[in-house]
Short mmCIF file of C-alpha atoms and ligand atoms in Angstrom, two decimals:
data_model
loop_
_atom_site.label_atom_id
_atom_site.label_comp_id
_atom_site.label_asym_id
_atom_site.label_seq_id
_atom_site.Cartn_x
_atom_site.Cartn_y
_atom_site.Cartn_z
CA MET A 1252 8.25 -32.94 23.95
CA ASN A 1253 6.08 -31.32 22.00
CA ALA A 1254 5.78 -27.68 23.82
CA ILE A 1255 9.67 -27.30 23.43
CA PHE A 1256 8.93 -27.83 19.67
CA LYS A 1257 6.18 -25.05 19.98
CA ILE A 1258 8.33 -22.37 21.98
CA ILE A 1259 11.10 -23.42 19.62
CA GLU A 1260 9.71 -22.31 16.37
CA LEU A 1261 7.72 -18.92 18.59
CA ILE A 1262 11.32 -17.57 18.83
CA LYS A 1263 12.28 -18.79 15.24
CA SER A 1264 9.92 -17.32 13.48
CA PHE A 1265 9.92 -14.18 16.38
CA LEU A 1266 13.60 -13.56 15.13
CA LEU A 1267 12.96 -14.15 11.53
CA GLU A 1268 10.48 -11.79 12.11
CA ILE A 1269 13.13 -8.99 13.30
CA GLY A 1270 14.95 -9.39 10.83
CA GLU A 1271 13.13 -9.20 8.26
CA LEU A 1272 12.19 -6.02 10.32
CA SER A 1273 15.71 -4.54 10.09
CA TYR A 1274 15.59 -5.04 6.21
CA PHE A 1275 12.64 -2.80 6.14
CA ALA A 1276 13.68 -0.93 7.86
CA GLY A 1277 17.60 -1.03 5.41
CA ARG A 1278 15.33 -0.68 2.32
CA PHE A 1279 13.92 2.44 3.84
CA PHE A 1280 17.08 4.22 4.62
CA ARG A 1281 17.89 3.17 0.77
CA GLU A 1282 14.63 4.88 -0.42
CA SER A 1283 14.38 7.89 1.17
CA PHE A 1284 18.03 9.15 0.13
CA ARG A 1285 17.13 7.78 -3.96
CA ARG A 1286 15.00 11.07 -5.74
CA PRO A 1287 12.11 11.82 -6.93
CA PHE A 1288 11.04 12.52 -3.38
CA GLU A 1289 7.13 12.73 -3.02
CA PHE A 1290 6.45 15.57 -0.47
CA LYS A 1291 3.07 16.52 -1.25
CA GLU A 1292 2.07 12.84 -0.49
CA PHE A 1293 4.76 13.32 3.47
CA LEU A 1294 2.45 16.72 4.05
CA ARG A 1295 -0.88 14.89 3.61
CA GLN A 1296 0.05 12.51 5.61
CA CYS A 1297 1.36 13.92 8.31
CA PHE A 1298 -1.58 16.45 7.97
CA TYR A 1299 -3.45 13.70 7.92
CA MET A 1300 -2.61 12.21 11.11
CA GLY A 1301 -2.09 15.27 12.69
CA ASN A 1302 -5.67 15.83 12.53
CA ARG A 1303 -6.41 11.90 12.55
CA SER A 1304 -4.86 12.03 16.53
CA LEU A 1305 -5.09 15.21 17.83
CA LEU A 1306 -8.48 15.57 19.84
CA LEU A 1307 -7.78 12.07 20.90
CA VAL A 1308 -4.22 13.02 22.20
CA ALA A 1309 -5.63 15.95 24.13
CA VAL A 1310 -8.43 14.60 25.71
CA THR A 1311 -6.16 11.54 27.24
CA GLY A 1312 -3.18 14.50 27.77
CA PHE A 1313 -5.84 16.47 29.90
CA ILE A 1314 -7.16 13.43 32.29
CA ILE A 1315 -3.90 12.01 32.80
CA GLY A 1316 -3.23 15.45 33.67
CA LEU A 1317 -6.38 15.23 35.58
CA VAL A 1318 -6.54 12.74 37.83
CA PHE A 1319 -1.88 12.23 37.91
CA THR A 1320 -2.49 15.27 40.13
CA LEU A 1321 -5.38 14.74 42.08
CA GLN A 1322 -3.92 11.18 43.01
CA SER A 1323 -1.08 12.73 43.82
CA ARG A 1324 -1.98 15.56 46.25
CA PRO A 1325 -3.54 13.95 49.40
CA THR A 1326 0.20 11.77 49.66
CA LEU A 1327 2.05 15.24 48.70
CA LEU A 1328 -0.11 16.74 51.08
CA GLU A 1329 0.53 14.17 53.81
CA PHE A 1330 4.11 15.54 53.65
CA GLY A 1331 3.41 19.06 53.89
CA ALA A 1332 4.77 19.63 49.45
CA VAL A 1333 2.24 20.44 47.71
CA SER A 1334 3.93 23.57 46.90
CA TRP A 1335 6.15 20.91 44.34
CA MET A 1336 3.28 19.90 42.86
CA PRO A 1337 4.33 21.33 39.60
CA SER A 1338 7.59 19.94 39.71
CA MET A 1339 6.77 16.74 40.12
CA VAL A 1340 4.05 16.64 37.38
CA SER A 1341 6.14 18.60 34.73
CA ILE A 1342 8.95 16.60 35.40
CA SER A 1343 7.22 12.99 35.28
CA ILE A 1344 4.53 14.02 32.29
CA ILE A 1345 7.54 15.49 30.22
CA ARG A 1346 10.21 12.76 30.81
CA GLU A 1347 8.07 10.12 30.04
CA ILE A 1348 4.42 9.74 31.15
CA GLY A 1349 3.88 12.20 27.71
CA PRO A 1350 5.66 10.32 25.10
CA ILE A 1351 4.84 6.86 26.26
CA ILE A 1352 1.05 7.59 26.47
CA THR A 1353 0.66 10.14 23.38
CA ALA A 1354 2.79 7.65 21.25
CA LEU A 1355 0.87 4.02 22.74
CA ILE A 1356 -2.31 6.11 21.41
CA CYS A 1357 -0.65 7.08 17.89
CA ALA A 1358 -0.07 3.36 17.62
CA GLY A 1359 -3.92 2.74 18.35
CA ARG A 1360 -5.04 5.44 16.05
CA ILE A 1361 -2.21 5.72 12.76
CA GLY A 1362 -0.17 2.69 13.08
CA SER A 1363 -3.25 0.39 13.12
CA GLY A 1364 -4.75 2.56 10.48
CA ILE A 1365 -1.32 2.58 8.40
CA GLY A 1366 -1.28 -1.19 8.73
CA ALA A 1367 -5.03 -1.28 7.22
CA GLU A 1368 -5.14 0.80 4.49
CA LEU A 1369 -1.23 -0.81 2.91
CA GLY A 1370 -2.65 -3.94 4.35
CA SER A 1371 -6.61 -3.34 1.84
CA MET A 1372 -3.68 -1.61 -1.21
CA ARG A 1373 -1.49 -4.60 -1.58
CA VAL A 1374 -5.26 -7.36 -1.09
CA THR A 1375 -7.09 -5.33 -3.64
CA GLU A 1376 -3.99 -4.20 -6.28
CA GLN A 1377 -4.16 -0.87 -5.79
CA ILE A 1378 0.24 -1.55 -4.97
CA ASP A 1379 0.63 -3.39 -7.98
CA ALA A 1380 -1.34 -0.89 -9.95
CA MET A 1381 0.83 2.35 -8.64
CA GLU A 1382 4.43 0.09 -9.52
CA VAL A 1383 2.68 -0.68 -13.00
CA SER A 1384 1.80 2.93 -13.59
CA GLY A 1385 5.36 4.53 -12.67
CA THR A 1386 5.15 5.25 -9.81
CA ASN A 1387 8.19 3.01 -7.19
CA PRO A 1388 5.44 2.63 -4.15
CA PHE A 1389 7.66 1.57 -2.24
CA LYS A 1390 8.75 5.88 -1.62
CA TYR A 1391 5.68 6.39 -2.41
CA LEU A 1392 3.64 4.88 0.49
CA VAL A 1393 5.87 3.54 2.91
CA VAL A 1394 9.15 6.61 2.91
CA THR A 1395 6.19 8.74 2.85
CA ARG A 1396 4.36 7.37 6.19
CA ILE A 1397 7.37 6.38 8.00
CA MET A 1398 8.64 9.89 7.31
CA ALA A 1399 5.21 11.39 8.73
CA THR A 1400 4.99 9.83 11.70
CA THR A 1401 8.40 10.76 12.79
CA LEU A 1402 8.49 14.01 12.43
CA MET A 1403 4.28 14.11 13.36
CA LEU A 1404 5.08 12.15 17.28
CA PRO A 1405 7.72 14.58 18.67
CA LEU A 1406 4.79 17.41 17.65
CA LEU A 1407 1.76 15.47 19.19
CA VAL A 1408 3.82 14.49 22.09
CA PHE A 1409 4.47 18.56 23.06
CA PHE A 1410 0.84 19.38 21.68
CA GLY A 1411 -0.16 15.74 24.30
CA ASP A 1412 2.27 17.25 27.03
CA ALA A 1413 0.90 21.30 26.98
CA ILE A 1414 -2.41 19.55 27.57
CA ALA A 1415 -1.38 17.96 30.73
CA LEU A 1416 0.04 19.89 32.47
CA PHE A 1417 -2.61 22.50 31.52
CA GLY A 1418 -5.27 19.86 33.17
CA SER A 1419 -2.77 19.85 36.08
CA TYR A 1420 -2.69 23.66 36.60
CA LEU A 1421 -6.92 22.66 36.84
CA VAL A 1422 -6.58 20.62 39.77
CA GLU A 1423 -3.76 22.90 41.57
CA ASN A 1424 -5.96 26.04 40.62
CA VAL A 1425 -9.27 25.07 42.14
CA LYS A 1426 -8.22 23.51 44.49
CA GLY A 1427 -5.21 25.09 46.47
CA HIS A 1428 -6.05 28.32 44.73
CA VAL A 1429 -2.59 28.48 42.16
CA SER A 1430 -2.03 31.22 40.12
CA PHE A 1431 -1.70 31.00 36.13
CA LEU A 1432 1.67 32.43 36.55
CA LEU A 1433 3.00 30.75 39.34
CA TYR A 1434 1.76 27.57 38.43
CA PHE A 1435 3.91 27.42 34.53
CA ASN A 1436 6.38 29.49 36.43
CA GLN A 1437 7.10 26.45 38.92
CA VAL A 1438 6.77 24.29 35.66
CA PHE A 1439 9.46 26.32 33.52
CA ASN A 1440 11.92 26.39 36.91
CA ALA A 1441 11.45 22.81 36.93
CA LEU A 1442 12.48 21.59 33.88
CA GLU A 1443 15.81 21.67 32.63
CA PHE A 1444 17.03 20.97 28.74
CA GLY A 1445 17.86 17.75 29.87
CA ASP A 1446 14.13 16.18 30.41
CA LEU A 1447 13.20 18.34 27.36
CA ILE A 1448 16.45 16.91 24.99
CA PRO A 1449 15.66 13.43 25.64
CA ALA A 1450 12.45 13.05 25.56
CA THR A 1451 12.07 14.37 22.43
CA ILE A 1452 14.67 12.15 21.21
CA LYS A 1453 13.08 9.62 22.76
CA SER A 1454 9.61 10.46 20.98
CA PHE A 1455 10.90 10.32 17.24
CA PHE A 1456 11.85 7.28 18.04
CA PHE A 1457 8.82 6.42 19.34
CA GLY A 1458 6.68 7.95 15.90
CA PHE A 1459 9.86 6.35 13.10
CA ALA A 1460 8.71 2.32 15.36
CA ILE A 1461 5.36 3.22 14.73
CA GLY A 1462 5.24 4.09 10.96
CA LEU A 1463 7.98 1.47 10.26
CA VAL A 1464 5.56 -1.39 11.61
CA GLY A 1465 2.80 -0.25 10.47
CA CYS A 1466 4.12 -0.56 6.95
CA PHE A 1467 6.21 -3.66 7.40
CA LYS A 1468 2.48 -5.10 8.44
CA GLY A 1469 0.48 -3.37 5.71
CA TYR A 1470 3.28 -4.29 2.74
CA TYR A 1471 3.01 -7.54 3.25
CA CYS A 1472 -0.49 -7.70 3.94
CA LYS A 1473 -1.01 -12.01 3.48
CA LYS A 1474 -3.83 -12.21 0.68
CA GLY A 1475 -7.85 -11.98 1.74
CA THR A 1476 -9.14 -9.58 3.59
CA ALA A 1477 -8.87 -11.27 6.74
CA GLY A 1478 -5.47 -10.67 6.53
CA VAL A 1479 -6.17 -6.63 6.42
CA GLY A 1480 -7.73 -7.02 9.52
CA VAL A 1481 -4.22 -9.69 10.83
CA ALA A 1482 -2.13 -6.65 9.39
CA ALA A 1483 -3.54 -3.63 11.55
CA ASN A 1484 -4.34 -6.06 15.11
CA SER A 1485 -0.57 -7.32 14.83
CA ALA A 1486 0.92 -3.41 13.45
CA VAL A 1487 -0.68 -1.92 16.43
CA VAL A 1488 0.61 -5.41 19.09
CA TYR A 1489 4.32 -5.89 17.32
CA THR A 1490 4.29 -1.76 17.64
CA SER A 1491 3.44 -1.52 21.57
CA MET A 1492 5.86 -3.78 22.34
CA LEU A 1493 8.05 -2.05 20.33
CA LEU A 1494 7.60 0.79 22.36
CA PHE A 1495 8.13 -0.52 25.30
CA ILE A 1496 11.43 -1.78 24.49
CA ILE A 1497 12.79 1.91 23.08
CA ASP A 1498 11.81 3.08 26.32
CA PHE A 1499 13.08 1.04 28.04
CA ILE A 1500 16.31 1.48 26.00
CA ALA A 1501 16.07 4.72 26.80
CA VAL A 1502 16.16 5.39 29.84
CA PHE A 1503 19.01 3.10 30.66
CA VAL A 1504 21.02 5.43 27.59
CA THR A 1505 20.17 8.53 29.31
CA ASN A 1506 21.09 7.49 33.15
CA ILE A 1507 24.76 6.95 31.90
CA PHE A 1508 24.85 10.56 29.82
CA TYR A 1509 23.29 11.96 33.54
CA ASP A 1510 25.93 9.85 34.88
CA LEU A 1511 28.82 11.15 32.90
CA MET B 744 -9.64 -13.02 -40.90
CA SER B 745 -7.68 -14.95 -38.03
CA THR B 746 -5.05 -16.64 -40.10
CA ASN B 747 -3.78 -13.32 -41.56
CA ILE B 748 -3.29 -12.18 -37.60
CA GLN B 749 -1.38 -15.02 -37.51
CA GLU B 750 1.15 -13.63 -40.50
CA ARG B 751 1.14 -10.36 -38.33
CA LYS B 752 4.19 -9.73 -36.43
CA ILE B 753 4.70 -11.27 -33.27
CA ILE B 754 4.53 -8.32 -30.13
CA ILE B 755 5.02 -10.38 -27.14
CA GLU B 756 6.69 -14.05 -26.83
CA ILE B 757 6.77 -16.16 -23.74
CA LYS B 758 8.64 -19.72 -23.78
CA ASP B 759 8.93 -22.33 -21.11
CA LEU B 760 7.73 -19.66 -18.61
CA LYS B 761 8.68 -21.04 -15.15
CA LYS B 762 7.26 -20.51 -11.16
CA SER B 763 6.59 -21.38 -8.15
CA TYR B 764 5.57 -20.15 -4.32
CA GLY B 765 8.14 -22.73 -2.74
CA ASP B 766 6.51 -26.67 -3.38
CA ASN B 767 2.98 -25.01 -4.96
CA HIS B 768 4.54 -25.17 -8.95
CA VAL B 769 2.27 -23.01 -10.36
CA LEU B 770 3.87 -22.21 -14.06
CA ASN B 771 5.67 -24.93 -15.26
CA GLY B 772 6.85 -24.23 -18.29
CA PHE B 773 4.19 -22.44 -20.26
CA ASN B 774 4.57 -20.80 -24.17
CA MET B 775 2.64 -17.92 -25.71
CA THR B 776 3.01 -15.92 -28.95
CA LEU B 777 0.62 -12.83 -29.37
CA HIS B 778 0.13 -11.25 -32.49
CA GLU B 779 -0.31 -7.33 -33.57
CA GLY B 780 -3.78 -6.73 -33.41
CA GLU B 781 -4.94 -10.17 -31.95
CA ASN B 782 -7.14 -10.68 -29.01
CA LEU B 783 -5.75 -13.84 -27.48
CA VAL B 784 -8.54 -15.39 -24.00
CA ILE B 785 -6.16 -17.46 -21.58
CA MET B 786 -8.89 -19.77 -20.04
CA GLY B 787 -8.16 -21.46 -17.09
CA LYS B 788 -9.48 -22.66 -14.07
CA SER B 789 -9.24 -20.62 -10.16
CA GLY B 790 -5.43 -21.21 -8.89
CA SER B 791 -4.66 -21.85 -12.47
CA GLY B 792 -1.55 -19.55 -12.18
CA LYS B 793 -3.23 -17.15 -14.33
CA SER B 794 -2.37 -14.40 -12.83
CA VAL B 795 0.60 -15.53 -11.82
CA MET B 796 1.83 -15.49 -15.09
CA ILE B 797 0.13 -11.84 -16.98
CA LYS B 798 1.84 -10.51 -13.47
CA CYS B 799 5.08 -12.18 -14.76
CA LEU B 800 4.80 -10.05 -18.46
CA ILE B 801 4.18 -6.64 -16.90
CA GLY B 802 7.55 -7.78 -14.63
CA LEU B 803 5.55 -7.06 -11.29
CA GLU B 804 6.70 -11.34 -10.28
CA THR B 805 10.18 -12.40 -11.53
CA ALA B 806 10.09 -15.66 -13.11
CA ASP B 807 11.90 -18.63 -12.18
CA SER B 808 13.38 -19.73 -15.40
CA GLY B 809 11.70 -19.53 -19.34
CA SER B 810 12.42 -16.03 -20.89
CA ILE B 811 9.38 -13.18 -21.79
CA MET B 812 9.61 -10.33 -24.85
CA VAL B 813 7.81 -8.34 -24.95
CA MET B 814 8.77 -5.70 -28.00
CA GLY B 815 11.47 -6.96 -28.50
CA GLU B 816 12.85 -6.28 -25.19
CA GLN B 817 13.49 -9.40 -22.55
CA ILE B 818 11.61 -8.78 -19.14
CA GLY B 819 13.83 -9.54 -16.72
CA GLU B 820 17.25 -8.16 -17.76
CA LEU B 821 15.41 -4.44 -18.64
CA SER B 822 16.54 -1.91 -15.98
CA ARG B 823 13.46 0.60 -14.32
CA THR B 824 13.63 2.88 -16.11
CA THR B 825 13.50 0.91 -20.19
CA LEU B 826 10.95 -0.99 -17.90
CA ASP B 827 8.64 1.46 -16.83
CA GLU B 828 8.96 2.92 -20.73
CA ILE B 829 7.60 -0.71 -22.09
CA ARG B 830 4.77 -0.37 -19.54
CA THR B 831 3.44 3.17 -20.30
CA GLU B 832 2.66 0.86 -24.20
CA ILE B 833 0.92 -2.26 -21.87
CA GLY B 834 -2.38 -1.02 -20.02
CA PHE B 835 -3.14 -3.46 -17.16
CA LEU B 836 -6.25 -3.78 -16.51
CA PHE B 837 -6.69 -5.36 -12.20
CA GLN B 838 -8.88 -8.30 -11.63
CA GLY B 839 -10.73 -6.10 -9.72
CA SER B 840 -10.28 -2.97 -10.68
CA ALA B 841 -7.35 -1.36 -7.93
CA LEU B 842 -8.72 2.53 -8.26
CA TYR B 843 -6.75 4.33 -5.22
CA ASP B 844 -9.12 4.50 -2.79
CA SER B 845 -8.04 7.72 -1.45
CA MET B 846 -8.19 9.71 -4.62
CA THR B 847 -11.71 10.71 -6.86
CA VAL B 848 -11.83 9.50 -9.66
CA ARG B 849 -9.46 12.54 -11.94
CA GLU B 850 -6.92 11.90 -9.49
CA ASN B 851 -7.19 7.95 -10.17
CA LEU B 852 -6.72 8.97 -13.88
CA GLU B 853 -4.15 11.33 -13.84
CA PHE B 854 -2.25 9.06 -11.36
CA PRO B 855 -0.15 7.07 -14.31
CA LEU B 856 -0.45 10.55 -16.55
CA ARG B 857 1.35 12.31 -14.24
CA ARG B 858 4.25 10.12 -13.55
CA HIS B 859 5.41 8.05 -16.92
CA THR B 860 6.40 11.76 -18.23
CA LYS B 861 7.80 10.18 -21.05
CA LYS B 862 4.90 9.77 -23.23
CA PHE B 863 3.03 12.76 -23.19
CA GLY B 864 6.19 14.45 -21.58
CA VAL B 865 5.31 17.29 -18.12
CA LEU B 866 1.81 17.95 -18.43
CA LYS B 867 0.26 21.59 -17.35
CA ASP B 868 -3.37 20.85 -17.85
CA THR B 869 -4.53 16.87 -18.06
CA THR B 870 -8.10 18.26 -18.31
CA PRO B 871 -8.51 16.87 -21.75
CA LEU B 872 -7.42 13.29 -21.79
CA VAL B 873 -8.95 12.31 -18.44
CA MET B 874 -12.30 14.19 -19.84
CA GLN B 875 -11.44 12.04 -22.97
CA ALA B 876 -10.61 8.34 -21.46
CA LEU B 877 -13.90 9.06 -19.30
CA GLU B 878 -15.80 9.69 -22.31
CA ASN B 879 -14.35 6.71 -23.76
CA VAL B 880 -16.01 4.88 -21.11
CA GLY B 881 -19.22 6.62 -20.43
CA LEU B 882 -18.69 7.63 -17.45
CA ALA B 883 -17.46 11.31 -18.01
CA HIS B 884 -20.01 12.35 -14.91
CA ALA B 885 -18.23 10.79 -12.53
CA VAL B 886 -15.17 12.72 -12.68
CA ASN B 887 -15.34 14.14 -8.85
CA LEU B 888 -16.65 10.68 -7.88
CA MET B 889 -14.72 9.02 -4.92
CA PRO B 890 -14.67 5.18 -5.62
CA ALA B 891 -16.52 4.16 -2.92
CA GLU B 892 -19.78 6.04 -4.07
CA LEU B 893 -19.26 4.11 -8.02
CA SER B 894 -20.59 0.47 -8.42
CA GLY B 895 -19.00 -2.79 -9.34
CA GLY B 896 -19.50 -1.89 -13.07
CA MET B 897 -18.46 1.61 -12.65
CA LYS B 898 -15.23 0.54 -11.81
CA ARG B 899 -14.36 -1.25 -13.94
CA ARG B 900 -14.86 1.32 -16.16
CA ILE B 901 -13.28 3.93 -14.66
CA ALA B 902 -10.50 1.50 -14.41
CA LEU B 903 -9.96 0.60 -17.86
CA ALA B 904 -9.84 4.03 -18.47
CA ARG B 905 -7.61 4.57 -16.68
CA THR B 906 -5.40 1.79 -18.21
CA LEU B 907 -6.53 4.06 -21.77
CA ILE B 908 -5.19 6.86 -20.60
CA LEU B 909 -1.68 6.35 -22.04
CA GLN B 910 -3.29 4.40 -25.31
CA PRO B 911 -1.24 1.76 -24.94
CA LYS B 912 -0.48 -0.97 -27.67
CA ILE B 913 -1.66 -3.49 -25.63
CA ILE B 914 -3.83 -4.37 -23.28
CA LEU B 915 -3.55 -7.37 -20.45
CA TYR B 916 -7.26 -7.83 -18.81
CA ASP B 917 -7.35 -9.43 -15.74
CA GLU B 918 -11.02 -11.16 -15.70
CA PRO B 919 -13.00 -8.25 -16.75
CA THR B 920 -15.82 -9.29 -16.44
CA THR B 921 -15.64 -11.01 -13.27
CA GLY B 922 -18.34 -10.48 -9.92
CA LEU B 923 -20.56 -8.02 -12.49
CA ASP B 924 -23.90 -9.58 -13.69
CA PRO B 925 -24.73 -10.48 -16.63
CA ILE B 926 -25.50 -7.56 -18.55
CA THR B 927 -22.77 -5.52 -17.08
CA ALA B 928 -20.54 -7.78 -18.12
CA LYS B 929 -21.82 -7.32 -21.40
CA GLU B 930 -21.73 -3.32 -21.64
CA ILE B 931 -18.10 -3.81 -20.50
CA LEU B 932 -17.11 -6.47 -23.22
CA ILE B 933 -18.79 -3.79 -25.50
CA LEU B 934 -16.70 -1.77 -24.87
CA MET B 935 -13.75 -3.44 -24.74
CA LYS B 936 -14.24 -4.14 -28.43
CA SER B 937 -15.26 -0.53 -29.60
CA ILE B 938 -11.42 -0.20 -27.66
CA GLN B 939 -10.11 -2.57 -29.66
CA GLU B 940 -11.41 -0.96 -33.22
CA LYS B 941 -10.65 2.39 -32.48
CA TYR B 942 -7.14 2.38 -31.06
CA ASN B 943 -6.18 -1.03 -32.83
CA THR B 944 -4.65 -2.61 -29.67
CA SER B 945 -3.65 -6.46 -28.94
CA SER B 946 -4.69 -8.00 -25.37
CA ILE B 947 -4.31 -10.32 -23.96
CA ILE B 948 -7.90 -11.15 -22.21
CA ILE B 949 -7.98 -13.74 -18.66
CA THR B 950 -11.75 -15.52 -17.90
CA HIS B 951 -13.64 -18.58 -17.47
CA ASP B 952 -16.98 -16.86 -19.33
CA VAL B 953 -17.35 -18.86 -22.29
CA ASP B 954 -19.43 -16.35 -23.27
CA CYS B 955 -16.73 -13.25 -23.03
CA ALA B 956 -14.60 -15.48 -24.51
CA ARG B 957 -17.07 -15.93 -27.40
CA VAL B 958 -17.91 -12.31 -28.37
CA ILE B 959 -13.93 -11.23 -28.00
CA SER B 960 -11.32 -13.97 -28.94
CA ASN B 961 -9.41 -14.89 -31.53
CA ARG B 962 -7.38 -16.99 -30.24
CA MET B 963 -7.26 -19.83 -26.93
CA ILE B 964 -5.09 -20.67 -24.58
CA LEU B 965 -6.26 -23.21 -22.24
CA LEU B 966 -3.62 -22.77 -19.34
CA VAL B 967 -3.78 -26.47 -17.54
CA GLU B 968 -1.51 -27.51 -14.58
CA GLY B 969 0.63 -24.84 -15.59
CA ILE B 970 1.77 -25.59 -19.44
CA ASN B 971 -1.20 -24.77 -22.25
CA TYR B 972 -2.77 -27.86 -22.34
CA ALA B 973 -4.20 -26.34 -25.59
CA GLU B 974 -4.81 -23.43 -28.23
CA GLY B 975 -6.59 -22.59 -31.16
CA THR B 976 -9.95 -20.96 -32.04
CA PHE B 977 -13.13 -20.91 -29.74
CA ASP B 978 -14.05 -22.97 -32.39
CA GLU B 979 -11.33 -25.39 -32.79
CA LEU B 980 -11.87 -25.81 -28.66
CA SER B 981 -16.00 -25.74 -28.06
CA THR B 982 -16.25 -28.66 -29.94
CA SER B 983 -13.28 -30.68 -29.21
CA THR B 984 -13.28 -33.82 -27.30
CA ASP B 985 -10.47 -33.76 -25.03
CA PRO B 986 -12.22 -33.94 -21.88
CA LYS B 987 -10.32 -31.66 -20.24
CA VAL B 988 -11.35 -29.50 -23.19
CA GLN B 989 -14.93 -30.03 -22.84
CA ALA B 990 -15.24 -28.97 -19.82
CA PHE B 991 -14.07 -25.39 -20.10
CA PHE B 992 -17.55 -25.17 -21.63
CA LYS B 993 -20.49 -26.79 -20.32
N1 ADP C 1176 1.96 -13.83 -3.53
C1 ADP C 1176 1.79 -15.64 -3.78
N2 ADP C 1176 2.50 -16.21 -3.01
C2 ADP C 1176 2.09 -16.75 -2.66
N3 ADP C 1176 1.98 -18.20 -3.81
C3 ADP C 1176 0.35 -17.51 -4.60
C4 ADP C 1176 1.27 -15.66 -5.05
N4 ADP C 1176 0.66 -15.88 -6.07
C5 ADP C 1176 -0.67 -16.80 -6.41
N5 ADP C 1176 0.24 -17.54 -5.75
C6 ADP C 1176 0.16 -19.18 -5.99
O1 ADP C 1176 -0.70 -18.91 -7.41
C7 ADP C 1176 -1.62 -19.96 -7.52
C8 ADP C 1176 -1.76 -19.29 -8.73
O2 ADP C 1176 -2.54 -18.18 -8.63
P1 ADP C 1176 -3.49 -16.96 -9.12
O3 ADP C 1176 -2.31 -16.93 -10.57
O4 ADP C 1176 -3.88 -15.61 -8.78
O5 ADP C 1176 -5.32 -17.79 -10.14
P2 ADP C 1176 -5.88 -17.25 -10.98
O6 ADP C 1176 -5.87 -18.48 -12.10
O7 ADP C 1176 -6.59 -18.02 -9.98
O8 ADP C 1176 -5.09 -15.78 -10.93
C9 ADP C 1176 -2.72 -20.29 -6.55
O9 ADP C 1176 -2.63 -20.98 -6.31
C10 ADP C 1176 -1.84 -19.25 -6.02
O10 ADP C 1176 -2.00 -19.44 -3.99
MG1 MG C 1177 -6.37 -14.31 -10.96
#
């Protein structure tokens, strides 16, 4: 009996959380259209986020491209299909691996950072101080950050994709003596706009989710220093879950369009 | 001195203020008046609702019921613009200084200046006002430092400079000396007094520091169980025979 009650409580609090998050998202859209737009803070956030995650995305992308190619090589060799390597790698990276891996990294790097930053601003009353200084803290802190993640994530995904493909090319070049031109010629032959556009749209949603959850968790952070840790941590956990849900929906929707 | 302050104009009047968080009834009908040029000290135990009260006063929290008049305007019924205008006349020194971590001292001071444009207009050069505010608190040399590089006492001074930069008529101090060593606390008190004399501000000072109350108060209110339990000058209250009142002065 007790276990059932616990599960019901859990589901209730989860649904409540979803409700509050949707309300928060609604407020974001309402406030985005209200003047003045905090352009300077928005640019600062874009720069800061790019700066913080560029290296991480590059290293991960490079290793993924490298490992992915190394691992698939023996199987393709068996089938005598090594020449398909560039097409296979590029499609899987552009469609799926690039966006989701970059988004997960950014959830850990950017999302938790936002959660911790806004959380500590809440706990130390900096958000209240902004409010009495004639600034709408929601616009200044939340709207700018969500917009920045939404814009920056697709750019980081492009960048990560490019590095991953380069990593894959290095393997092919060393092991199969494929030239740079030949490799990327095949990559671009294999890719269609039908691969690129859904992936880009998906990345915008990923970026939005990262900013939204990070800001939500930080903005409503519980008092006390423990609250800041919880905010940062739960920002990452919730965002990661949300990313997979969005990914799932995106694949679904894309498939419908392909079938048409 | 204190008798003639009581005859001056009332600039803040709180009547029957109530505020609860769920089952936690924090304020249960709190009353208070602040006269022009007065230093009113509010004492109460930790968690008794002092910060909640002062946040209702400036519109950071909404009261459940009761009325709050500030300079003739009813807080809670104001549009955002009018509320912002009133807020330029009220300085708020937060409990933990609340300096913006990501900004330098200069940017911290410029923040309210650039945003409350009604009072001074849109300023091209904020340097004179920033430097003047910093000189008032004796920290002109810290202008380019980050908050993380400042000591607790310096942070409190910078926060004070930030509240002063708009030259408010009323200053609300939320535990200005808490968390500081006795010597630094005394320095902050002296600073508060000198500001009071220089700009002739009215202030509400929240504290549980008896020395602070003795030095600075014209009048005191003791906040107990969500109401204004006792009221009077420092001498009147400190010689009271009520055990609940005496508990504050031990
Ligand atoms: N935003 C809030 N949500 C829920 N409870 C709160 C909130 N702010 C304050 N409280 C509660 O109100 C009471 C008074 O808090 P506060 O005014 O900060 O005390 P203090 O007198 O020490 O400043 C405390 O019990 C606190 O838990
Ligand atoms: Mg307090």
